[in-house]
């Protein structure tokens, strides 16, 4: 029997309108998330990587409906979140929590840590103060802090400690899914490993499912079971972690990997350098949106948008290099009809 994923996302889109002029008429759209589909199984970690502006954070926010999707289905634990009322969605959020990149900005500087950690419990109806305080003590210890830290304020902690508090806050409501948006990007390299280890330990202890967002493939490597690579609002490749690092198919993934130092000298020879900047997402290139930067571009890349196609079990790529010429000719014909 195949397992049902905890989260299944189908054809998710988030288009931000671009408004101009006195009356704010819509002149176009930023396609921040443009028709992505993926799943995450319970207890699994899906890494989402890609350069700045490719739509990673928007994906995370849309999944929690902190911003409303333009289109698509978000099936979580058997329920389509897009069909829930605001009130039902508010209740469901106890099962889906976020950890942010900058814990300082996401912790209220005027509140002591104890109060910050109690807040999600109050929001989700834990009325007994004694019970809340007990849980605060318990979770401070779980993330490697102490009871006495409850009385301190965010500025009295180091960056790594603040992220531990951000993680404790996310755990307070016993969530199933944690969306971690660049949780270690703002930390010193030496501290990054500690926080990543903590997150892995917590995952085992509480059977957590993670979506782990990062712009660097190096960071997600050890924590992710599978990795999805995003480029300009689309998933261009998804595979098991090991498969993706050993046999990246998309030139963009190959380029991202070339930027990660690897000890294997043979691998270094296959360096793919991605040149140029990310195109304007309000006016993306035709065909494959990566074609202007791609060292292997062909005619079809400028005309036909490649679809995400499975090449081997669980390894999918959206790239014309892996589509037969006949298929491409047919697609071009279809595109011109
Ligand atoms: N509220 C908004 N209104 C309009 N455009 C937005 C909004 N939020 C994000 N965008 C645009 O959507 C695109 C994707 O942004 P997003 O923040 O999701 O990228 P990201 O991959 O998280 O980048 P980074 O690595 O820099 O965090 C960008 O072009 C951004 O400018
Ligand atoms: Mg982001």
Coordinates of C-alpha atoms and ligand atoms in Angstrom, one line a residue:
X1 CA 0.0 0.0 0.0
X2 CA 1.4 3.4 -0.9
X3 CA 1.4 5.9 1.9
X4 CA -0.8 9.0 1.6
X5 CA 1.4 12.1 1.9
X6 CA 0.8 14.5 4.9
X7 CA 0.9 17.4 2.4
X8 CA 0.0 17.3 -1.2
X9 CA 0.2 20.4 -3.3
X10 CA -1.4 20.5 -6.8
X11 CA -0.9 23.3 -9.4
X12 CA -0.3 26.0 -6.8
X13 CA 0.0 29.5 -8.0
X14 CA 0.5 32.9 -6.5
X15 CA 0.4 35.9 -8.8
X16 CA 0.9 39.3 -7.3
X17 CA -0.8 42.1 -9.3
X18 CA 1.4 45.0 -10.5
X19 CA -0.6 48.2 -10.1
X20 CA 0.1 51.4 -11.8
X21 CA -1.3 54.9 -12.1
X22 CA -3.8 57.0 -10.2
X23 CA -6.5 54.4 -10.1
X24 CA -4.2 51.5 -9.4
X25 CA -5.2 49.5 -12.5
X26 CA -3.5 46.1 -12.8
X27 CA -0.8 46.2 -15.6
X28 CA 0.6 42.7 -15.1
X29 CA 1.5 40.1 -12.6
X30 CA 4.6 38.9 -10.7
X31 CA 4.2 35.1 -11.0
X32 CA 6.0 34.4 -7.7
X33 CA 4.7 30.8 -7.6
X34 CA 3.7 29.5 -11.0
X35 CA 2.0 26.1 -11.0
X36 CA 3.9 24.0 -8.7
X37 CA 3.0 20.5 -7.5
X38 CA 4.8 18.4 -4.8
X39 CA 4.1 16.2 -1.8
X40 CA 5.7 15.6 1.6
X41 CA 5.3 12.4 3.6
X42 CA 4.9 12.3 7.3
X43 CA 8.3 12.4 9.1
X44 CA 10.1 13.4 5.9
X45 CA 12.0 16.6 5.1
X46 CA 11.6 18.3 1.7
X47 CA 14.2 20.9 1.0
X48 CA 13.3 23.8 -1.3
X49 CA 16.2 25.6 -2.8
X50 CA 16.8 28.4 -5.4
X51 CA 18.2 31.9 -5.8
X52 CA 16.7 35.0 -4.2
X53 CA 13.3 35.9 -5.6
X54 CA 12.4 32.4 -7.0
X55 CA 9.3 32.1 -4.8
X56 CA 10.4 30.0 -1.8
X57 CA 9.0 32.2 0.9
X58 CA 5.9 32.9 -1.0
X59 CA 5.4 29.1 -1.3
X60 CA 5.8 28.8 2.5
X61 CA 3.4 31.6 3.2
X62 CA 0.8 30.4 0.7
X63 CA 0.8 26.9 2.2
X64 CA -0.2 28.4 5.6
X65 CA -2.6 30.7 3.8
X66 CA -0.8 33.7 5.4
X67 CA -1.3 34.9 1.9
X68 CA -4.1 33.6 -0.3
X69 CA -3.2 31.4 -3.3
X70 CA -4.3 32.5 -6.7
X71 CA -5.1 28.9 -7.7
X72 CA -4.3 25.4 -6.7
X73 CA -5.0 22.7 -4.1
X74 CA -3.2 22.3 -0.7
X75 CA -4.2 19.0 0.8
X76 CA -3.0 18.7 4.4
X77 CA -3.8 15.6 6.4
X78 CA -6.7 14.8 4.0
X79 CA -8.2 18.3 4.0
X80 CA -8.0 20.9 1.2
X81 CA -6.8 24.0 3.1
X82 CA -7.9 26.3 0.3
X83 CA -11.6 25.4 1.0
X84 CA -11.4 26.2 4.7
X85 CA -13.0 29.3 6.2
X86 CA -10.7 31.8 7.9
X87 CA -11.8 30.4 11.3
X88 CA -11.2 26.8 10.3
X89 CA -7.9 27.8 8.9
X90 CA -6.9 29.6 12.1
X91 CA -7.6 26.4 14.0
X92 CA -5.7 24.2 11.5
X93 CA -2.6 26.4 11.9
X94 CA -1.8 24.8 15.2
X95 CA -0.7 21.8 13.1
X96 CA 1.4 23.8 10.7
X97 CA 4.0 26.2 12.1
X98 CA 6.7 28.4 10.7
X99 CA 10.3 29.1 11.7
X100 CA 11.7 32.3 10.1
X101 CA 15.1 33.4 8.9
X102 CA 15.5 36.3 11.3
X103 CA 14.4 35.2 14.8
X104 CA 15.1 38.8 16.1
X105 CA 12.5 40.3 13.7
X106 CA 10.0 37.6 14.4
X107 CA 10.2 37.8 18.3
X108 CA 8.4 40.7 19.9
X109 CA 11.3 42.7 21.6
X110 CA 9.0 44.0 24.4
X111 CA 7.9 40.6 25.6
X112 CA 9.8 38.2 27.8
X113 CA 10.5 34.8 26.3
X114 CA 8.0 33.1 28.6
X115 CA 5.2 35.3 27.3
X116 CA 6.3 34.8 23.7
X117 CA 6.2 31.1 24.1
X118 CA 2.8 31.2 25.9
X119 CA 1.2 33.1 23.1
X120 CA 0.5 30.3 20.7
X121 CA -1.0 28.3 23.5
X122 CA -3.4 31.2 24.3
X123 CA -4.3 31.6 20.7
X124 CA -5.1 27.9 20.4
X125 CA -7.2 27.8 23.6
X126 CA -5.0 26.5 26.4
X127 CA -6.8 28.4 29.1
X128 CA -4.9 27.2 32.2
X129 CA -1.9 29.4 33.0
X130 CA -0.3 26.7 35.1
X131 CA -0.4 24.3 32.2
X132 CA 1.0 26.9 29.8
X133 CA 3.9 27.7 32.1
X134 CA 4.7 24.1 32.5
X135 CA 4.8 23.6 28.8
X136 CA 7.1 26.7 28.4
X137 CA 9.6 25.3 30.9
X138 CA 9.5 21.9 29.1
X139 CA 10.1 23.3 25.7
X140 CA 12.8 25.7 26.8
X141 CA 14.7 22.6 27.9
X142 CA 13.9 20.6 24.8
X143 CA 15.6 23.2 22.7
X144 CA 18.6 23.4 24.9
X145 CA 17.8 26.5 27.0
X146 CA 16.8 26.8 30.7
X147 CA 13.8 27.7 32.8
X148 CA 15.4 30.9 33.9
X149 CA 15.5 32.1 30.3
X150 CA 11.7 32.6 30.4
X151 CA 12.2 35.9 32.2
X152 CA 14.6 37.4 29.7
X153 CA 14.0 39.4 26.6
X154 CA 15.0 38.6 23.0
X155 CA 17.9 41.1 22.9
X156 CA 19.5 39.3 25.8
X157 CA 20.2 36.2 23.6
X158 CA 22.7 35.3 20.9
X159 CA 21.5 34.7 17.4
X160 CA 21.7 30.9 17.8
X161 CA 19.7 31.0 21.1
X162 CA 17.1 33.3 19.5
X163 CA 16.6 30.7 16.8
X164 CA 16.2 28.0 19.4
X165 CA 13.4 30.2 20.9
X166 CA 11.9 30.5 17.4
X167 CA 11.9 26.8 17.1
X168 CA 10.4 26.3 20.6
X169 CA 7.6 28.7 19.8
X170 CA 6.8 26.7 16.6
X171 CA 6.7 23.5 18.7
X172 CA 4.4 24.8 21.4
X173 CA 1.2 23.6 19.7
X174 CA 2.4 20.1 18.8
X175 CA 2.4 20.8 15.1
X176 CA 2.8 18.0 12.5
X177 CA 4.4 20.2 9.8
X178 CA 7.1 22.8 10.2
X179 CA 7.9 25.2 7.4
X180 CA 11.4 26.5 8.1
X181 CA 12.2 29.5 5.9
X182 CA 16.0 29.8 5.8
X183 CA 16.2 29.0 9.6
X184 CA 20.0 29.1 9.7
X185 CA 20.9 31.6 6.9
X186 CA 21.4 34.5 9.4
X187 CA 23.6 32.5 11.7
X188 CA 27.4 32.0 11.9
X189 CA 28.5 28.9 10.1
X190 CA 29.7 27.3 13.5
X191 CA 26.2 27.8 14.9
X192 CA 24.4 26.6 11.8
X193 CA 25.4 23.0 12.4
X194 CA 24.1 23.1 16.0
X195 CA 20.7 24.4 15.0
X196 CA 20.5 21.9 12.2
X197 CA 21.3 19.1 14.6
X198 CA 18.7 20.3 17.0
X199 CA 16.1 20.4 14.3
X200 CA 17.0 16.8 13.2
X201 CA 16.8 15.6 16.9
X202 CA 13.4 17.2 17.3
X203 CA 12.2 15.7 14.1
X204 CA 12.9 12.2 15.4
X205 CA 11.5 13.0 18.9
X206 CA 8.2 14.5 17.7
X207 CA 7.9 12.8 14.3
X208 CA 7.9 16.2 12.6
X209 CA 7.5 16.8 8.9
X210 CA 9.7 19.6 7.6
X211 CA 9.7 21.8 4.6
X212 CA 13.2 23.3 4.8
X213 CA 13.8 26.4 2.6
X214 CA 17.3 27.6 1.7
X215 CA 19.1 29.3 -1.1
X216 CA 22.2 27.1 -0.8
X217 CA 22.1 23.4 -1.7
X218 CA 24.9 22.8 0.8
X219 CA 22.7 23.7 3.8
X220 CA 19.8 21.4 2.9
X221 CA 21.9 18.4 1.9
X222 CA 22.1 16.6 5.2
X223 CA 18.7 17.5 6.6
X224 CA 16.6 16.7 3.4
X225 CA 15.2 13.4 2.3
X226 CA 14.2 15.0 -1.0
X227 CA 15.0 18.3 -2.6
X228 CA 13.0 20.5 -4.9
X229 CA 14.9 23.1 -6.9
X230 CA 12.9 26.3 -7.8
X231 CA 13.6 28.8 -10.5
X232 CA 11.4 31.8 -11.2
X233 CA 8.3 30.4 -9.5
X234 CA 8.6 26.9 -10.9
X235 CA 10.0 23.6 -9.7
X236 CA 12.7 22.7 -12.2
X237 CA 13.9 19.5 -10.6
X238 CA 13.0 17.3 -7.7
X239 CA 14.7 14.1 -6.5
X240 CA 15.9 12.1 -3.5
X241 CA 18.7 14.1 -1.8
X242 CA 21.4 11.6 -2.7
X243 CA 20.2 11.3 -6.3
X244 CA 20.1 15.1 -6.7
X245 CA 23.6 15.6 -5.4
X246 CA 25.1 12.7 -7.3
X247 CA 23.3 13.0 -10.6
X248 CA 21.8 16.5 -11.0
X249 CA 20.0 16.7 -14.3
X250 CA 18.9 20.3 -14.7
X251 CA 21.7 22.7 -15.8
X252 CA 20.5 25.1 -13.1
X253 CA 20.9 22.4 -10.4
X254 CA 24.3 21.6 -11.8
X255 CA 25.2 25.3 -11.6
X256 CA 23.9 25.6 -8.0
X257 CA 25.9 22.5 -7.0
X258 CA 29.1 23.9 -8.6
X259 CA 28.8 26.7 -6.1
X260 CA 28.9 24.2 -3.2
X261 CA 32.4 23.1 -2.3
X262 CA 32.8 19.3 -2.7
X263 CA 35.9 17.2 -1.8
X264 CA 35.6 15.0 -4.8
X265 CA 38.0 16.3 -7.5
X266 CA 36.2 14.5 -10.4
X267 CA 33.1 16.4 -9.5
X268 CA 34.9 19.7 -9.6
X269 CA 35.8 19.2 -13.2
X270 CA 32.1 19.3 -14.2
X271 CA 31.7 22.9 -13.1
X272 CA 28.8 24.7 -14.6
X273 CA 28.9 28.4 -14.1
X274 CA 25.5 30.2 -14.3
X275 CA 26.0 33.6 -15.8
X276 CA 23.8 36.6 -15.6
X277 CA 21.1 37.6 -13.2
X278 CA 17.6 36.2 -12.5
X279 CA 15.2 37.7 -15.1
X280 CA 12.4 40.0 -14.0
X281 CA 9.6 37.7 -12.8
X282 CA 7.1 40.2 -14.0
X283 CA 8.4 39.7 -17.6
X284 CA 9.9 36.2 -17.7
X285 CA 11.6 34.8 -20.8
X286 CA 9.6 32.7 -23.2
X287 CA 9.9 29.0 -23.3
X288 CA 12.2 27.7 -20.6
X289 CA 12.6 30.7 -18.2
X290 CA 16.2 29.6 -17.6
X291 CA 17.2 29.6 -21.3
X292 CA 19.0 32.9 -21.3
X293 CA 21.5 31.7 -18.7
X294 CA 21.7 28.1 -19.8
X295 CA 25.0 26.9 -21.3
X296 CA 23.1 24.1 -23.2
X297 CA 20.3 26.1 -24.7
X298 CA 18.7 24.8 -27.9
X299 CA 16.1 26.3 -30.2
X300 CA 13.2 24.6 -28.5
X301 CA 14.2 26.1 -25.2
X302 CA 13.3 29.6 -26.3
X303 CA 9.9 28.5 -27.6
X304 CA 8.5 25.7 -25.5
X305 CA 8.0 25.6 -21.8
X306 CA 9.4 22.3 -20.5
X307 CA 7.2 20.2 -18.2
X308 CA 8.4 18.5 -15.1
X309 CA 8.8 14.9 -16.3
X310 CA 9.9 11.9 -14.2
X311 CA 13.2 10.4 -15.6
X312 CA 13.7 7.7 -13.0
X313 CA 11.7 6.8 -9.9
X314 CA 11.1 10.0 -7.9
X315 CA 13.5 12.0 -10.0
X316 CA 11.8 14.6 -12.2
X317 CA 13.2 17.4 -14.3
X318 CA 11.8 20.2 -16.5
X319 CA 14.4 20.4 -19.2
X320 CA 14.4 19.8 -23.0
X321 CA 17.8 18.1 -22.8
X322 CA 15.9 15.0 -21.5
X323 CA 13.0 15.1 -23.9
X324 CA 13.4 13.4 -27.3
X325 CA 13.6 15.6 -30.4
X326 CA 10.3 14.1 -31.7
X327 CA 8.5 15.1 -28.6
X328 CA 9.9 18.6 -28.8
X329 CA 8.8 18.9 -32.4
X330 CA 5.3 17.9 -31.5
X331 CA 5.3 20.4 -28.6
X332 CA 6.5 23.2 -30.8
X333 CA 3.8 22.4 -33.3
X334 CA 1.2 22.4 -30.6
X335 CA 2.6 25.7 -29.3
X336 CA 2.3 27.4 -32.6
X337 CA -1.3 26.2 -33.2
Ligands
LIG1 N1 3.6 40.9 -1.2 C1 4.2 40.9 -2.4 N2 3.8 41.7 -3.4 C2 4.3 41.7 -4.6 N3 5.4 40.9 -5.0 C3 5.9 40.1 -4.0 C4 5.3 40.0 -2.7 N4 6.0 39.1 -2.0 C5 6.9 38.6 -2.9 N5 6.8 39.2 -4.1 C6 7.7 38.9 -5.3 O1 7.6 37.5 -5.5 C7 8.8 37.0 -6.0 C8 9.2 35.8 -5.0 O2 9.5 36.3 -3.8 P1 9.9 35.4 -2.5 O3 10.1 36.3 -1.3 O4 8.9 34.3 -2.4 O5 11.3 34.8 -3.0 P2 12.4 34.0 -2.2 O6 12.7 32.8 -3.0 O7 11.9 33.7 -0.8 O8 13.7 34.9 -2.1 P3 14.8 35.1 -1.0 O9 15.8 34.0 -1.2 O10 15.4 36.4 -1.3 O11 14.1 35.1 0.4 C9 9.8 38.1 -5.9 O12 9.9 38.7 -7.2 C10 9.2 39.1 -5.0 O13 9.5 40.4 -5.4
LIG2 MG1 12.6 34.1 1.1

